[in-house]
Short mmCIF file of C-alpha atoms in Angstrom, two decimals:
data_model
loop_
_atom_site.label_atom_id
_atom_site.label_comp_id
_atom_site.label_asym_id
_atom_site.label_seq_id
_atom_site.Cartn_x
_atom_site.Cartn_y
_atom_site.Cartn_z
CA MET A 1 93.84 99.00 61.96
CA LEU A 2 96.36 100.98 63.99
CA GLU A 3 98.48 103.95 62.70
CA ALA A 4 100.30 105.97 65.21
CA ARG A 5 103.01 108.52 64.41
CA LEU A 6 105.39 110.07 66.88
CA SER A 7 107.49 113.04 65.76
CA GLN A 8 110.52 111.69 67.66
CA THR A 9 111.61 108.07 68.12
CA LEU A 10 113.34 109.10 71.36
CA LEU A 11 110.16 108.79 73.46
CA LEU A 12 109.58 105.22 72.16
CA LYS A 13 113.23 104.28 72.94
CA LYS A 14 112.90 105.61 76.45
CA VAL A 15 109.66 103.71 77.00
CA VAL A 16 111.11 100.43 75.72
CA ASP A 17 114.25 100.94 77.87
CA ALA A 18 111.98 101.42 80.87
CA LEU A 19 110.19 98.12 80.21
CA LYS A 20 112.62 95.66 78.69
CA GLU A 21 114.59 94.96 81.72
CA ILE A 22 111.57 93.96 83.87
CA ILE A 23 109.62 92.10 81.25
CA ALA A 24 110.84 90.37 78.12
CA GLN A 25 107.47 90.34 76.43
CA GLY A 26 104.22 92.14 76.77
CA THR A 27 100.92 92.81 75.04
CA LEU A 28 100.34 96.42 73.92
CA ASP A 29 96.63 97.06 73.98
CA CYS A 30 95.73 99.70 71.37
CA SER A 31 92.39 101.51 71.29
CA ASP A 32 90.98 104.82 70.20
CA ASN A 33 92.15 106.25 73.57
CA GLY A 34 95.79 105.29 73.09
CA LEU A 35 98.18 102.58 74.10
CA GLU A 36 98.28 100.48 77.22
CA LEU A 37 100.46 97.71 78.50
CA GLN A 38 100.38 95.80 81.71
CA SER A 39 102.55 92.91 82.66
CA MET A 40 104.03 91.15 85.66
CA ASP A 41 107.66 90.10 85.81
CA ASN A 42 108.31 86.33 85.68
CA SER A 43 108.70 85.99 89.39
CA HIS A 44 105.44 87.82 90.11
CA VAL A 45 107.08 90.28 92.42
CA SER A 46 106.52 93.35 90.40
CA LEU A 47 104.20 94.69 87.70
CA VAL A 48 104.64 97.39 85.15
CA ALA A 49 101.86 99.37 83.61
CA LEU A 50 102.24 101.79 80.72
CA SER A 51 99.58 104.25 79.57
CA LEU A 52 100.11 106.60 76.61
CA ALA A 53 97.15 108.73 75.49
CA SER A 54 96.41 109.16 71.79
CA ASP A 55 97.12 112.84 71.98
CA CYS A 56 100.72 112.02 72.69
CA PHE A 57 101.00 111.19 69.02
CA GLU A 58 101.23 113.47 66.14
CA LYS A 59 98.73 111.25 64.28
CA PHE A 60 96.81 108.44 65.99
CA HIS A 61 94.22 106.23 64.30
CA CYS A 62 92.83 103.04 65.81
CA ASP A 63 89.37 102.14 64.53
CA ARG A 64 89.33 98.68 66.06
CA ASN A 65 90.96 97.58 69.37
CA VAL A 66 94.10 95.60 68.52
CA SER A 67 96.50 93.67 70.85
CA LEU A 68 100.16 93.52 69.90
CA GLY A 69 102.27 90.77 71.49
CA LEU A 70 105.70 92.27 71.57
CA ASP A 71 109.09 90.92 72.29
CA LEU A 72 110.72 93.99 73.86
CA LYS A 73 114.31 92.94 73.13
CA SER A 74 113.40 92.67 69.42
CA LEU A 75 111.60 95.99 69.53
CA GLY A 76 114.60 97.60 71.20
CA LYS A 77 116.85 96.19 68.35
CA VAL A 78 114.62 97.82 65.73
CA LEU A 79 114.57 101.08 67.62
CA LYS A 80 118.40 101.07 67.71
CA CYS A 81 118.24 101.29 63.91
CA ALA A 82 116.54 104.66 64.20
CA ASN A 83 117.95 107.99 65.13
CA SER A 84 116.31 109.63 68.25
CA ASP A 85 115.07 112.49 66.27
CA ASP A 86 113.49 110.46 63.47
CA ALA A 87 109.81 110.45 63.27
CA VAL A 88 108.28 106.95 63.68
CA THR A 89 105.01 105.51 62.43
CA ILE A 90 103.72 102.26 63.93
CA LYS A 91 101.25 100.39 61.76
CA ALA A 92 99.31 97.12 62.33
CA VAL A 93 96.36 95.70 60.55
CA ASP A 94 93.35 94.02 62.35
CA ARG A 95 94.34 90.66 63.78
CA PRO A 96 97.95 91.31 63.02
CA GLU A 97 100.88 88.90 62.88
CA LYS A 98 103.34 91.69 62.54
CA ILE A 99 103.77 95.44 63.02
CA THR A 100 105.51 97.91 60.80
CA LEU A 101 107.76 100.60 62.10
CA SER A 102 108.73 103.32 59.61
CA PHE A 103 111.34 105.90 60.46
CA GLU A 104 111.72 109.17 58.64
CA SER A 105 114.66 111.52 59.02
CA ASP A 106 114.01 115.29 59.16
CA GLY A 107 113.03 116.40 55.66
CA LYS A 108 112.31 112.73 54.68
CA GLU A 109 115.77 112.38 53.15
CA ARG A 110 116.00 108.88 54.60
CA THR A 111 113.10 106.52 55.28
CA ALA A 112 113.48 103.08 56.67
CA ASP A 113 110.73 100.38 57.26
CA TYR A 114 111.04 97.46 59.54
CA GLU A 115 108.55 94.60 60.10
CA LEU A 116 108.57 92.94 63.44
CA LYS A 117 106.90 89.59 64.07
CA LEU A 118 104.33 89.59 66.87
CA LEU A 119 103.90 86.94 69.53
CA ASN A 120 100.81 85.19 70.75
CA LEU A 121 101.01 85.91 74.47
CA ASP A 122 98.78 84.69 77.35
CA GLN A 123 97.36 87.82 78.92
CA ASP A 124 97.23 87.86 82.69
CA HIS A 125 95.61 91.15 83.64
CA MET A 126 95.77 92.23 87.30
CA GLU A 127 93.00 94.20 88.87
CA ILE A 128 94.52 96.89 90.97
CA PRO A 129 92.20 98.37 93.48
CA LYS A 130 91.97 102.16 93.41
CA LYS A 131 92.63 102.97 97.06
CA ASP A 132 94.34 106.03 98.56
CA TYR A 133 97.86 105.39 99.86
CA THR A 134 98.79 106.75 103.26
CA CYS A 135 102.16 108.19 102.08
CA TYR A 136 102.78 110.19 98.96
CA ILE A 137 106.23 111.40 98.00
CA GLN A 138 107.52 113.33 95.09
CA LEU A 139 111.18 113.73 94.41
CA PRO A 140 113.54 114.29 91.50
CA SER A 141 113.85 111.08 89.46
CA SER A 142 117.61 111.35 89.32
CA GLU A 143 117.78 111.55 93.09
CA PHE A 144 115.62 108.47 93.48
CA ALA A 145 117.89 106.60 90.99
CA ARG A 146 120.92 107.64 92.95
CA ILE A 147 119.48 106.46 96.32
CA CYS A 148 118.48 103.14 94.83
CA ARG A 149 121.99 102.65 93.25
CA ASP A 150 123.84 103.74 96.51
CA MET A 151 121.71 101.53 98.72
CA SER A 152 122.17 98.49 96.63
CA MET A 153 125.89 98.45 97.40
CA PHE A 154 124.96 97.61 100.98
CA ASP A 155 122.12 95.09 100.82
CA GLU A 156 119.72 93.51 98.50
CA SER A 157 116.94 94.66 100.85
CA LEU A 158 116.05 98.42 101.10
CA THR A 159 113.83 99.75 103.86
CA ILE A 160 111.76 102.79 103.25
CA ALA A 161 110.35 104.58 106.35
CA CYS A 162 108.01 107.41 105.76
CA SER A 163 106.73 109.71 108.45
CA SER A 164 105.80 113.28 108.98
CA LYS A 165 109.57 113.95 109.67
CA GLY A 166 110.59 112.78 106.13
CA ILE A 167 111.46 109.74 104.19
CA ARG A 168 114.35 107.51 105.22
CA PHE A 169 115.96 104.89 103.01
CA SER A 170 118.20 102.39 104.82
CA ALA A 171 120.16 99.25 104.04
CA LYS A 172 122.16 96.93 106.27
CA GLY A 173 124.71 94.44 104.99
CA ASP A 174 128.16 92.90 105.35
CA LEU A 175 129.76 96.17 104.36
CA GLY A 176 127.95 98.11 107.03
CA THR A 177 124.85 100.32 107.04
CA ALA A 178 123.57 103.12 104.80
CA ASN A 179 120.86 105.73 105.75
CA ILE A 180 119.58 108.54 103.57
CA GLN A 181 117.05 110.86 105.00
CA LEU A 182 115.09 113.32 102.68
CA ASN A 183 113.14 116.09 104.15
CA ALA A 184 110.44 118.09 102.39
CA GLY A 185 111.96 121.19 100.94
CA THR A 186 112.25 123.51 97.93
CA ALA A 187 116.01 123.22 97.15
CA MET A 188 115.69 119.66 95.94
CA ASP A 189 112.01 119.98 95.49
CA VAL A 190 110.93 117.08 97.64
CA SER A 191 107.29 116.80 98.83
CA ILE A 192 106.01 114.45 101.43
CA GLU A 193 102.39 113.89 102.41
CA VAL A 194 101.83 111.41 105.20
CA GLN A 195 98.51 110.41 106.70
CA GLU A 196 100.01 107.40 108.56
CA PRO A 197 103.64 106.50 108.88
CA VAL A 198 104.85 103.50 106.90
CA THR A 199 107.93 101.27 107.14
CA GLN A 200 108.46 98.61 104.47
CA SER A 201 111.31 96.73 102.93
CA PHE A 202 111.73 96.10 99.28
CA ALA A 203 114.16 94.19 96.90
CA GLY A 204 116.68 96.73 95.83
CA ARG A 205 117.25 95.16 92.46
CA TYR A 206 113.63 95.67 91.38
CA LEU A 207 113.86 99.35 92.41
CA ASN A 208 117.01 99.76 90.39
CA THR A 209 115.26 98.25 87.47
CA PHE A 210 112.40 100.73 87.85
CA THR A 211 114.87 103.58 87.69
CA LYS A 212 115.49 102.72 83.93
CA ALA A 213 112.47 104.98 83.46
CA THR A 214 114.45 108.03 84.80
CA PRO A 215 115.00 109.65 81.33
CA LEU A 216 111.20 109.74 80.90
CA ALA A 217 110.48 112.15 83.73
CA ASP A 218 112.20 114.70 85.91
CA ARG A 219 110.10 113.79 88.84
CA VAL A 220 109.00 110.42 90.34
CA LYS A 221 106.10 109.76 92.58
CA LEU A 222 106.22 107.19 95.31
CA TYR A 223 103.05 105.82 96.89
CA LEU A 224 103.19 103.71 100.05
CA SER A 225 100.72 102.11 102.44
CA GLU A 226 101.28 99.47 105.13
CA GLU A 227 100.54 95.94 103.82
CA ARG A 228 100.36 97.12 100.22
CA PRO A 229 102.79 97.10 97.25
CA LEU A 230 104.81 100.18 96.57
CA LEU A 231 103.82 102.24 93.57
CA VAL A 232 106.50 104.10 91.71
CA GLU A 233 105.09 106.38 89.03
CA TYR A 234 107.01 108.22 86.26
CA PRO A 235 104.69 110.60 84.46
CA ILE A 236 105.16 110.85 80.72
CA GLU A 237 104.53 114.60 80.29
CA ASP A 238 100.69 115.10 80.38
CA TYR A 239 100.09 112.09 78.21
CA GLY A 240 100.37 109.11 80.47
CA HIS A 241 102.76 107.26 82.82
CA ILE A 242 104.76 104.26 83.57
CA ARG A 243 103.78 102.79 86.89
CA TYR A 244 105.73 100.06 88.68
CA TYR A 245 104.22 98.08 91.59
CA LEU A 246 106.43 96.11 93.93
CA ALA A 247 105.41 93.62 96.58
CA PRO A 248 107.02 94.31 99.95
CA LYS A 249 109.20 91.90 101.84
CA VAL A 250 107.58 90.63 104.96
CA ASN A 251 108.94 89.41 108.17
CA GLU A 252 108.06 85.85 108.92
CA THR B 1 115.43 87.75 107.12
CA PRO B 2 112.33 89.12 105.44
CA ILE B 3 110.84 87.00 102.69
CA GLN B 4 109.86 88.42 99.34
CA ASN B 5 106.14 88.48 98.99
CA ASP B 6 104.34 87.75 95.68
CA LEU B 7 102.27 90.43 94.08
CA THR B 8 99.41 88.02 93.54
CA GLU B 9 99.00 88.05 97.31
CA TYR B 10 97.65 91.64 96.90
CA TYR B 11 96.12 91.79 93.46
CA SER B 12 93.79 89.31 91.72
CA LEU B 13 94.01 88.22 88.00
CA VAL B 14 91.08 89.24 85.86
#
């Protein structure tokens, strides 16, 4: 059985907000090590992977691996019933048909329990090879969100060009063109490591969806290589991450 | 115009 307690529901709210616009449903795999979820969006253009280590939780007990098929909209609705600073305990039995979420206010003046039905989902797990990327950028997550938002006014397609000179985001559409260049520096705290320059185009609406994870982390990491999907990683303190993978657009 | 590639072009299902 699984029993996992977080001292604040806020983290779970942020995680579900970061997932629910890219995937409607997903299977949360629970083990002694913690929680993991991996799922592609319906169009098979992007993939999201969540990892939360057991030590993220105030209490974590999982004596047998259990998979929870979750409808994320429904989970989001349940989480709306809780205050951000309520403690939350997630419970599931072995081979569960439902999970229980219990919320406790500070001092346990108010407790609320919700049962959520689980789904039987087909699990397509992708094998992602662990190769090094040729470009690695770290920047404030709010800046990345701003760039994605501003660029999407111009075109659906956003080009990222990374070289030793810096990283350049550009879009060209009916309105005109937009170019944003970021250079490595300490004021905004941008770091850029480039082994080989990369230029790739991506669908802006997916990047904008990834930025729903902005409240989870102050910094975001971008990993690029020619002919490979982009990896956008939001660390969750020292406990894990949300990673988004996005297939590039290619010229015919 | 560039076409959107599929993620399964890069990664395989296990």
